[in-house]
């Protein structure tokens, strides 16, 4: 198998599965109980919080454990909502777990602005500058686009916020960036940052919301008051500990350089093929391609018969027609239909990349012949 859909999910580290088992079957205690074994677990969770903050490059703020990025994004946005004059700003490139929350706010009568993307997939900073004002409560932009690999200039967005709307909160969906890109959260001063473990070899169903100042956040789930009251429900200890294992076992800088080599190799092997085009974006982990005259989904299905797995956009939205993100970048419907997404992991070998390119080009021309 050549798995090229690592933006959809990654394979969990085997060592993480061992850790999972330990905290599911031996150290299985509820961190909220009062006896020593539970208190130990609660302390271990606090250790994970500190570890994640260090990885984000900060000592300030709080870490809230959630069931994944979808919940973290919902909590960040709905938990920051205030009644009254406030306005909310989102990019059109956001994942459905942000975009559909924005639509929900709109349906509730809030003023919501959507900022389009430029041809290279980044937020249109000039439009953002124009749209924000002294009534802006929250700006929500993603760090890295899951569709294209475009990396938003968060330092620039942080400056726009500082200059035009210092009262606004900045929420960043960091799902495709955390444990992948080297960065320091203090460089762009995000108030809220979303993380999902299964994108970096952790388990599915666990995530994090980093909150710089939790007193400004309201809970969206009501219950026993775990996670400082911001997210009730017994913490998913085995998954949290397996997530920590993944973080500890990822060398971000080393992987970044290695994966950059994989993406360069992929481009080198595919760019000369007639009818193939690709988007030049900054994240080495994601590459968006178009295969003129062939439906991306048809290509994806044909490739699975060769045990090669690619994506056709966000796994959460493949059943929907069109593609809001690519449309916002000005792509036409033919380019969108012929689009596939290839996403890398440091577990891939250069030989596999060369083989995949060869098979993808071969499969593309075979389908093209048939549909002519
Ligand atoms: N945001 C982005 C940018 C994503 O790529 C994804 C996963 N496709 C999510 C949010 C949702 O993550 P989860 O599966 O943890 O809910």
Tab-separated table of C-alpha atoms and ligand atoms in Angstrom:
chain	number	residue	atom	x	y	z
A	1	UNK	CA	0.000	0.000	0.000
A	2	UNK	CA	1.123	3.548	-0.734
A	3	UNK	CA	-0.896	5.809	1.527
A	4	UNK	CA	-0.945	9.408	0.306
A	5	UNK	CA	-3.895	10.738	2.312
A	6	UNK	CA	-2.168	11.752	5.538
A	7	UNK	CA	-4.109	15.014	5.744
A	8	UNK	CA	-7.261	12.914	6.233
A	9	UNK	CA	-5.673	10.840	8.961
A	10	UNK	CA	-2.362	9.217	9.840
A	11	UNK	CA	-1.440	5.777	11.042
A	12	UNK	CA	-1.169	5.709	14.817
A	13	UNK	CA	2.295	4.957	16.230
A	14	UNK	CA	2.499	1.354	17.489
A	15	UNK	CA	4.085	2.626	20.715
A	16	UNK	CA	1.050	4.882	21.194
A	17	UNK	CA	-1.218	1.840	21.024
A	18	UNK	CA	0.835	0.238	23.839
A	19	UNK	CA	0.443	3.404	25.898
A	20	UNK	CA	-3.290	3.388	25.136
A	21	UNK	CA	-3.556	-0.165	26.455
A	22	UNK	CA	-1.653	0.727	29.625
A	23	UNK	CA	-4.033	3.592	30.452
A	24	UNK	CA	-7.128	1.630	29.387
A	25	UNK	CA	-6.390	-1.629	31.234
A	26	UNK	CA	-3.980	-0.851	34.096
A	27	UNK	CA	-3.896	2.854	34.972
A	28	UNK	CA	-7.563	3.201	34.066
A	29	UNK	CA	-8.628	5.412	36.989
A	30	UNK	CA	-10.922	8.375	36.606
A	31	UNK	CA	-8.790	11.514	37.022
A	32	UNK	CA	-11.637	13.196	38.950
A	33	UNK	CA	-11.842	10.594	41.734
A	34	UNK	CA	-10.316	11.421	45.123
A	35	UNK	CA	-7.932	8.501	45.782
A	36	UNK	CA	-4.232	8.568	45.109
A	37	UNK	CA	-4.294	6.475	41.941
A	38	UNK	CA	-6.704	8.987	40.385
A	39	UNK	CA	-4.774	11.970	41.673
A	40	UNK	CA	-1.702	10.488	39.961
A	41	UNK	CA	-3.582	10.324	36.643
A	42	UNK	CA	-4.790	13.920	37.041
A	43	UNK	CA	-1.144	14.939	37.610
A	44	UNK	CA	-0.095	13.072	34.481
A	45	UNK	CA	-2.736	14.932	32.481
A	46	UNK	CA	-1.365	18.204	33.825
A	47	UNK	CA	2.063	17.075	32.671
A	48	UNK	CA	0.626	16.573	29.162
A	49	UNK	CA	-0.836	20.103	29.271
A	50	UNK	CA	2.580	21.567	30.047
A	51	UNK	CA	4.165	19.443	27.342
A	52	UNK	CA	1.699	20.690	24.702
A	53	UNK	CA	2.191	24.313	25.754
A	54	UNK	CA	5.955	23.902	25.403
A	55	UNK	CA	5.417	22.449	21.919
A	56	UNK	CA	3.281	25.477	21.066
A	57	UNK	CA	6.090	27.690	22.304
A	58	UNK	CA	4.425	29.237	25.323
A	59	UNK	CA	4.189	28.977	29.088
A	60	UNK	CA	0.949	30.961	29.286
A	61	UNK	CA	-2.663	29.845	28.929
A	62	UNK	CA	-4.590	26.608	29.377
A	63	UNK	CA	-4.988	23.332	27.542
A	64	UNK	CA	-8.489	21.894	27.300
A	65	UNK	CA	-8.785	18.274	26.170
A	66	UNK	CA	-11.633	17.599	23.738
A	67	UNK	CA	-12.919	14.839	21.466
A	68	UNK	CA	-11.045	16.265	18.474
A	69	UNK	CA	-10.677	19.355	16.348
A	70	UNK	CA	-14.343	19.537	15.409
A	71	UNK	CA	-15.256	19.987	19.060
A	72	UNK	CA	-12.295	22.314	19.722
A	73	UNK	CA	-13.370	24.564	16.843
A	74	UNK	CA	-16.994	24.595	18.038
A	75	UNK	CA	-15.900	25.411	21.589
A	76	UNK	CA	-13.506	28.155	20.446
A	77	UNK	CA	-16.104	29.930	18.325
A	78	UNK	CA	-19.370	29.354	20.158
A	79	UNK	CA	-17.616	29.716	23.519
A	80	UNK	CA	-16.283	33.147	22.469
A	81	UNK	CA	-19.627	34.384	21.144
A	82	UNK	CA	-21.211	37.334	22.914
A	83	UNK	CA	-24.604	38.902	22.390
A	84	UNK	CA	-24.968	42.486	21.271
A	85	UNK	CA	-23.102	44.504	18.676
A	86	UNK	CA	-20.370	41.938	17.943
A	87	UNK	CA	-19.228	40.727	14.514
A	88	UNK	CA	-17.333	37.561	13.505
A	89	UNK	CA	-14.805	37.085	10.730
A	90	UNK	CA	-13.921	33.794	9.000
A	91	UNK	CA	-11.973	32.864	5.915
A	92	UNK	CA	-13.696	31.003	3.112
A	93	UNK	CA	-10.926	28.417	3.322
A	94	UNK	CA	-11.988	27.031	6.676
A	95	UNK	CA	-12.753	23.395	7.395
A	96	UNK	CA	-16.503	22.591	7.768
A	97	UNK	CA	-16.023	22.382	11.559
A	98	UNK	CA	-15.379	26.143	11.462
A	99	UNK	CA	-17.322	27.177	8.373
A	100	UNK	CA	-20.573	25.508	9.451
A	101	UNK	CA	-20.288	27.071	12.910
A	102	UNK	CA	-19.946	30.435	11.156
A	103	UNK	CA	-23.124	29.675	9.203
A	104	UNK	CA	-24.812	28.714	12.473
A	105	UNK	CA	-23.871	32.096	14.010
A	106	UNK	CA	-25.289	33.777	10.924
A	107	UNK	CA	-28.537	31.823	11.266
A	108	UNK	CA	-28.770	33.063	14.859
A	109	UNK	CA	-28.737	36.665	13.608
A	110	UNK	CA	-25.069	37.505	14.265
A	111	UNK	CA	-23.101	39.563	11.771
A	112	UNK	CA	-20.617	37.259	10.077
A	113	UNK	CA	-18.051	38.240	7.425
A	114	UNK	CA	-16.332	35.781	5.099
A	115	UNK	CA	-12.947	36.685	3.670
A	116	UNK	CA	-12.026	35.062	0.353
A	117	UNK	CA	-8.729	33.477	-0.638
A	118	UNK	CA	-6.147	34.584	-3.163
A	119	UNK	CA	-5.021	32.379	-6.068
A	120	UNK	CA	-2.289	30.867	-3.905
A	121	UNK	CA	-4.829	29.692	-1.303
A	122	UNK	CA	-3.988	32.184	1.439
A	123	UNK	CA	-6.463	34.490	3.135
A	124	UNK	CA	-6.852	37.769	1.242
A	125	UNK	CA	-5.134	39.971	3.817
A	126	UNK	CA	-6.318	43.234	2.224
A	127	UNK	CA	-9.962	42.160	2.416
A	128	UNK	CA	-9.398	40.998	5.994
A	129	UNK	CA	-7.955	44.415	6.855
A	130	UNK	CA	-11.040	46.121	5.392
A	131	UNK	CA	-13.589	43.832	7.043
A	132	UNK	CA	-12.392	43.930	10.664
A	133	UNK	CA	-13.390	46.845	12.850
A	134	UNK	CA	-13.994	47.892	16.451
A	135	UNK	CA	-17.006	45.552	16.636
A	136	UNK	CA	-15.047	42.422	15.660
A	137	UNK	CA	-15.263	39.866	18.439
A	138	UNK	CA	-13.409	36.978	16.772
A	139	UNK	CA	-11.252	36.299	13.727
A	140	UNK	CA	-10.988	32.599	12.852
A	141	UNK	CA	-8.420	31.490	10.276
A	142	UNK	CA	-6.669	28.210	9.725
A	143	UNK	CA	-2.899	27.840	9.997
A	144	UNK	CA	-2.474	25.420	7.058
A	145	UNK	CA	-5.180	24.617	4.528
A	146	UNK	CA	-6.165	20.957	4.590
A	147	UNK	CA	-7.177	21.244	0.927
A	148	UNK	CA	-4.134	22.941	-0.598
A	149	UNK	CA	-1.302	23.141	1.940
A	150	UNK	CA	-1.338	26.949	1.776
A	151	UNK	CA	0.131	28.422	4.963
A	152	UNK	CA	-1.501	31.614	6.168
A	153	UNK	CA	0.775	34.407	7.323
A	154	UNK	CA	-0.433	34.475	10.916
A	155	UNK	CA	2.124	37.096	11.921
A	156	UNK	CA	0.593	39.409	9.342
A	157	UNK	CA	-2.938	38.548	10.527
A	158	UNK	CA	-1.804	39.191	14.112
A	159	UNK	CA	-0.536	42.622	13.022
A	160	UNK	CA	-3.804	43.445	11.244
A	161	UNK	CA	-5.663	42.515	14.421
A	162	UNK	CA	-3.358	44.633	16.587
A	163	UNK	CA	-3.723	47.633	14.300
A	164	UNK	CA	-7.434	47.441	13.383
A	165	UNK	CA	-9.246	45.500	16.128
A	166	UNK	CA	-7.110	44.878	19.238
A	167	UNK	CA	-10.235	43.811	21.151
A	168	UNK	CA	-10.834	40.854	18.794
A	169	UNK	CA	-9.869	37.290	19.681
A	170	UNK	CA	-7.772	35.341	17.180
A	171	UNK	CA	-8.687	31.672	16.751
A	172	UNK	CA	-6.440	29.459	14.643
A	173	UNK	CA	-7.351	25.971	13.430
A	174	UNK	CA	-3.898	24.437	13.643
A	175	UNK	CA	-4.864	20.874	12.725
A	176	UNK	CA	-2.591	20.620	9.672
A	177	UNK	CA	0.238	22.572	11.321
A	178	UNK	CA	0.797	21.265	14.843
A	179	UNK	CA	3.640	18.720	14.946
A	180	UNK	CA	4.225	19.422	11.245
A	181	UNK	CA	5.469	23.019	10.908
A	182	UNK	CA	8.021	24.610	13.218
A	183	UNK	CA	6.309	27.649	14.793
A	184	UNK	CA	5.943	29.566	17.996
A	185	UNK	CA	2.410	30.619	18.976
A	186	UNK	CA	3.705	33.773	20.650
A	187	UNK	CA	4.858	35.061	17.239
A	188	UNK	CA	1.241	35.593	16.210
A	189	UNK	CA	-0.328	35.802	19.642
A	190	UNK	CA	-3.314	33.498	19.036
A	191	UNK	CA	-5.946	33.456	21.772
A	192	UNK	CA	-7.265	30.051	20.746
A	193	UNK	CA	-5.514	27.241	18.869
A	194	UNK	CA	-7.045	23.924	17.749
A	195	UNK	CA	-5.171	20.607	17.607
A	196	UNK	CA	-6.231	17.097	16.540
A	197	UNK	CA	-4.162	14.038	17.517
A	198	UNK	CA	-5.004	11.738	14.602
A	199	UNK	CA	-3.271	14.067	12.145
A	200	UNK	CA	0.123	13.390	13.731
A	201	UNK	CA	0.046	9.644	14.485
A	202	UNK	CA	-2.048	9.976	17.612
A	203	UNK	CA	-5.422	8.299	18.140
A	204	UNK	CA	-8.690	9.458	16.617
A	205	UNK	CA	-11.271	11.131	18.848
A	206	UNK	CA	-8.947	13.296	20.918
A	207	UNK	CA	-7.930	16.901	20.486
A	208	UNK	CA	-6.975	20.060	22.273
A	209	UNK	CA	-8.087	23.634	22.484
A	210	UNK	CA	-5.345	25.973	23.666
A	211	UNK	CA	-6.830	29.045	25.334
A	212	UNK	CA	-4.655	32.008	26.257
A	213	UNK	CA	-7.209	33.498	28.598
A	214	UNK	CA	-9.834	30.937	29.649
A	215	UNK	CA	-11.903	33.429	31.635
A	216	UNK	CA	-13.137	34.810	28.284
A	217	UNK	CA	-14.462	31.410	27.192
A	218	UNK	CA	-17.904	29.940	27.919
A	219	UNK	CA	-18.527	26.204	28.015
A	220	UNK	CA	-20.794	24.667	25.377
A	221	UNK	CA	-21.181	21.304	27.146
A	222	UNK	CA	-22.842	21.131	30.576
A	223	UNK	CA	-21.971	18.454	33.098
A	224	UNK	CA	-19.592	17.574	35.900
A	225	UNK	CA	-17.242	20.504	35.398
A	226	UNK	CA	-14.128	18.670	34.190
A	227	UNK	CA	-11.436	20.611	32.337
A	228	UNK	CA	-11.983	23.645	34.533
A	229	UNK	CA	-15.671	23.611	33.625
A	230	UNK	CA	-14.871	24.410	29.980
A	231	UNK	CA	-15.434	20.849	28.807
A	232	UNK	CA	-17.406	18.524	31.048
A	233	UNK	CA	-17.053	14.769	30.626
A	234	UNK	CA	-14.466	12.282	31.876
A	235	UNK	CA	-11.191	12.900	30.063
A	236	UNK	CA	-10.213	10.296	27.459
A	237	UNK	CA	-7.045	9.414	29.379
A	238	UNK	CA	-5.770	6.556	27.142
A	239	UNK	CA	-6.068	8.713	24.017
A	240	UNK	CA	-4.545	11.761	25.706
A	241	UNK	CA	-1.540	9.718	26.838
A	242	UNK	CA	-1.180	8.165	23.371
A	243	UNK	CA	-1.341	11.684	21.893
A	244	UNK	CA	1.486	12.715	24.235
A	245	UNK	CA	3.501	9.732	23.022
A	246	UNK	CA	3.031	10.886	19.419
A	247	UNK	CA	4.116	14.450	20.238
A	248	UNK	CA	7.201	13.192	22.078
A	249	UNK	CA	8.182	10.977	19.160
A	250	UNK	CA	7.922	13.580	16.428
A	251	UNK	CA	10.963	15.616	15.462
A	252	UNK	CA	9.194	18.513	13.712
A	253	UNK	CA	12.285	20.086	12.087
A	254	UNK	CA	13.714	16.786	10.866
A	255	UNK	CA	10.370	15.577	9.489
A	256	UNK	CA	9.731	18.951	7.841
A	257	UNK	CA	12.966	18.720	5.854
A	258	UNK	CA	12.417	15.073	4.974
A	259	UNK	CA	8.788	15.561	3.876
A	260	UNK	CA	9.838	18.631	1.860
A	261	UNK	CA	12.145	16.271	-0.025
A	262	UNK	CA	9.207	13.926	-0.671
A	263	UNK	CA	7.019	16.726	-2.015
A	264	UNK	CA	9.844	18.040	-4.225
A	265	UNK	CA	10.425	14.528	-5.546
A	266	UNK	CA	6.701	14.102	-6.244
A	267	UNK	CA	6.557	17.394	-8.146
A	268	UNK	CA	9.708	16.586	-10.098
A	269	UNK	CA	8.220	13.242	-11.166
A	270	UNK	CA	4.820	14.542	-12.162
A	271	UNK	CA	5.181	18.115	-13.391
A	272	UNK	CA	6.320	17.222	-16.905
A	273	UNK	CA	3.310	14.986	-17.589
A	274	UNK	CA	0.947	16.613	-20.090
A	275	UNK	CA	-2.351	17.731	-18.573
A	276	UNK	CA	-1.101	17.706	-14.978
A	277	UNK	CA	-0.893	20.915	-12.979
A	278	UNK	CA	-0.299	21.573	-9.302
A	279	UNK	CA	-0.536	24.323	-6.749
A	280	UNK	CA	2.671	25.727	-5.369
A	281	UNK	CA	1.992	25.984	-1.623
A	282	UNK	CA	4.147	26.306	1.461
A	283	UNK	CA	3.337	23.225	3.559
A	284	UNK	CA	5.482	20.263	2.475
A	285	UNK	CA	2.781	17.908	3.752
A	286	UNK	CA	0.060	18.678	1.191
A	287	UNK	CA	0.008	18.911	-2.593
A	288	UNK	CA	-3.056	19.779	-4.638
A	289	UNK	CA	-3.100	18.576	-8.258
A	290	UNK	CA	-5.371	18.783	-11.302
A	291	UNK	CA	-5.586	16.185	-14.069
A	292	UNK	CA	-7.139	17.885	-17.064
A	293	UNK	CA	-10.078	16.010	-18.598
A	294	UNK	CA	-10.392	13.404	-15.840
A	295	UNK	CA	-12.618	13.414	-12.803
A	296	UNK	CA	-10.534	13.404	-9.583
A	297	UNK	CA	-12.869	10.931	-7.963
A	298	UNK	CA	-12.561	8.512	-10.894
A	299	UNK	CA	-8.783	8.753	-10.618
A	300	UNK	CA	-8.906	8.217	-6.857
A	301	UNK	CA	-11.029	5.062	-7.300
A	302	UNK	CA	-8.799	3.678	-10.058
A	303	UNK	CA	-5.739	4.253	-7.895
A	304	UNK	CA	-7.207	2.359	-4.974
A	305	UNK	CA	-7.287	-0.713	-7.232
A	306	UNK	CA	-3.497	-0.328	-7.364
A	307	UNK	CA	-3.343	0.035	-3.586
A	308	UNK	CA	-2.523	3.742	-3.820
A	309	UNK	CA	-4.627	6.092	-1.715
A	310	UNK	CA	-5.091	9.786	-2.450
A	311	UNK	CA	-7.691	12.306	-1.331
A	312	UNK	CA	-10.229	14.355	-3.211
A	313	UNK	CA	-10.385	17.228	-0.754
A	314	UNK	CA	-11.484	17.150	2.837
A	315	UNK	CA	-12.579	13.647	3.822
A	316	UNK	CA	-15.413	15.300	5.756
A	317	UNK	CA	-16.813	16.927	2.620
A	318	UNK	CA	-16.265	14.436	-0.186
A	319	UNK	CA	-19.964	13.713	-0.381
A	320	UNK	CA	-20.761	17.358	-1.098
A	321	UNK	CA	-20.754	18.742	-4.616
A	322	UNK	CA	-18.320	21.522	-5.529
A	323	UNK	CA	-15.514	22.799	-3.413
A	324	UNK	CA	-15.948	26.098	-1.580
A	325	UNK	CA	-12.232	26.444	-0.885
A	326	UNK	CA	-10.992	25.911	-4.429
A	327	UNK	CA	-13.833	28.062	-5.810
A	328	UNK	CA	-12.789	30.874	-3.533
A	329	UNK	CA	-9.289	30.676	-5.054
A	330	UNK	CA	-10.807	31.314	-8.468
A	331	UNK	CA	-10.533	27.760	-9.842
A	332	UNK	CA	-13.084	26.886	-12.482
A	333	UNK	CA	-15.417	23.910	-12.202
A	334	UNK	CA	-13.326	21.731	-14.574
A	335	UNK	CA	-10.177	22.301	-12.531
A	336	UNK	CA	-12.087	21.527	-9.345
A	337	UNK	CA	-13.587	18.322	-10.727
A	338	UNK	CA	-10.179	17.098	-11.875
A	339	UNK	CA	-8.536	17.822	-8.544
A	340	UNK	CA	-6.902	15.358	-6.172
A	341	UNK	CA	-4.980	15.931	-2.966
A	342	UNK	CA	-1.825	14.075	-2.107
A	343	UNK	CA	-0.595	14.347	1.474
A	344	UNK	CA	2.633	13.023	2.884
A	345	UNK	CA	4.049	11.563	6.060
A	346	UNK	CA	7.635	11.046	7.188
A	347	UNK	CA	6.919	7.295	7.070
A	348	UNK	CA	6.919	7.356	3.241
A	349	UNK	CA	10.034	6.448	1.253
A	350	UNK	CA	11.314	8.205	-1.886
A	351	UNK	CA	10.906	4.985	-3.853
A	352	UNK	CA	7.227	4.867	-2.966
A	353	UNK	CA	6.815	8.469	-4.140
A	354	UNK	CA	8.435	7.670	-7.508
A	355	UNK	CA	6.320	4.529	-7.883
A	356	UNK	CA	3.116	6.405	-6.974
A	357	UNK	CA	3.875	9.152	-9.526
A	358	UNK	CA	4.485	6.570	-12.218
A	359	UNK	CA	1.208	4.784	-11.420
A	360	UNK	CA	-0.769	8.024	-11.130
A	361	UNK	CA	0.394	9.246	-14.559
A	362	UNK	CA	-0.230	5.832	-16.083
A	363	UNK	CA	-3.717	5.598	-14.586
A	364	UNK	CA	-4.510	9.169	-15.633
A	365	UNK	CA	-3.662	8.513	-19.294
A	366	UNK	CA	-5.572	5.212	-19.281
A	367	UNK	CA	-8.716	6.956	-18.009
A	368	UNK	CA	-8.193	9.875	-20.399
A	369	UNK	CA	-8.076	7.474	-23.344
A	370	UNK	CA	-11.387	5.931	-22.233
A	371	UNK	CA	-13.236	9.209	-21.721
A	372	UNK	CA	-12.018	10.830	-24.977
B	1	LIG	N1	-9.727	21.249	10.844
B	1	LIG	C1	-8.956	20.827	9.825
B	1	LIG	C2	-8.093	21.825	9.116
B	1	LIG	C3	-8.946	19.479	9.459
B	1	LIG	O1	-8.172	19.073	8.435
B	1	LIG	C4	-9.780	18.562	10.150
B	1	LIG	C5	-9.808	17.096	9.765
B	1	LIG	N2	-10.119	16.869	8.410
B	1	LIG	C6	-10.562	19.049	11.216
B	1	LIG	C7	-10.514	20.384	11.527
B	1	LIG	C8	-11.456	18.121	12.018
B	1	LIG	O2	-10.669	17.307	12.825
B	1	LIG	P1	-11.270	16.095	13.716
B	1	LIG	O3	-11.291	14.920	12.815
B	1	LIG	O4	-10.289	15.935	14.841
B	1	LIG	O5	-12.599	16.520	14.202
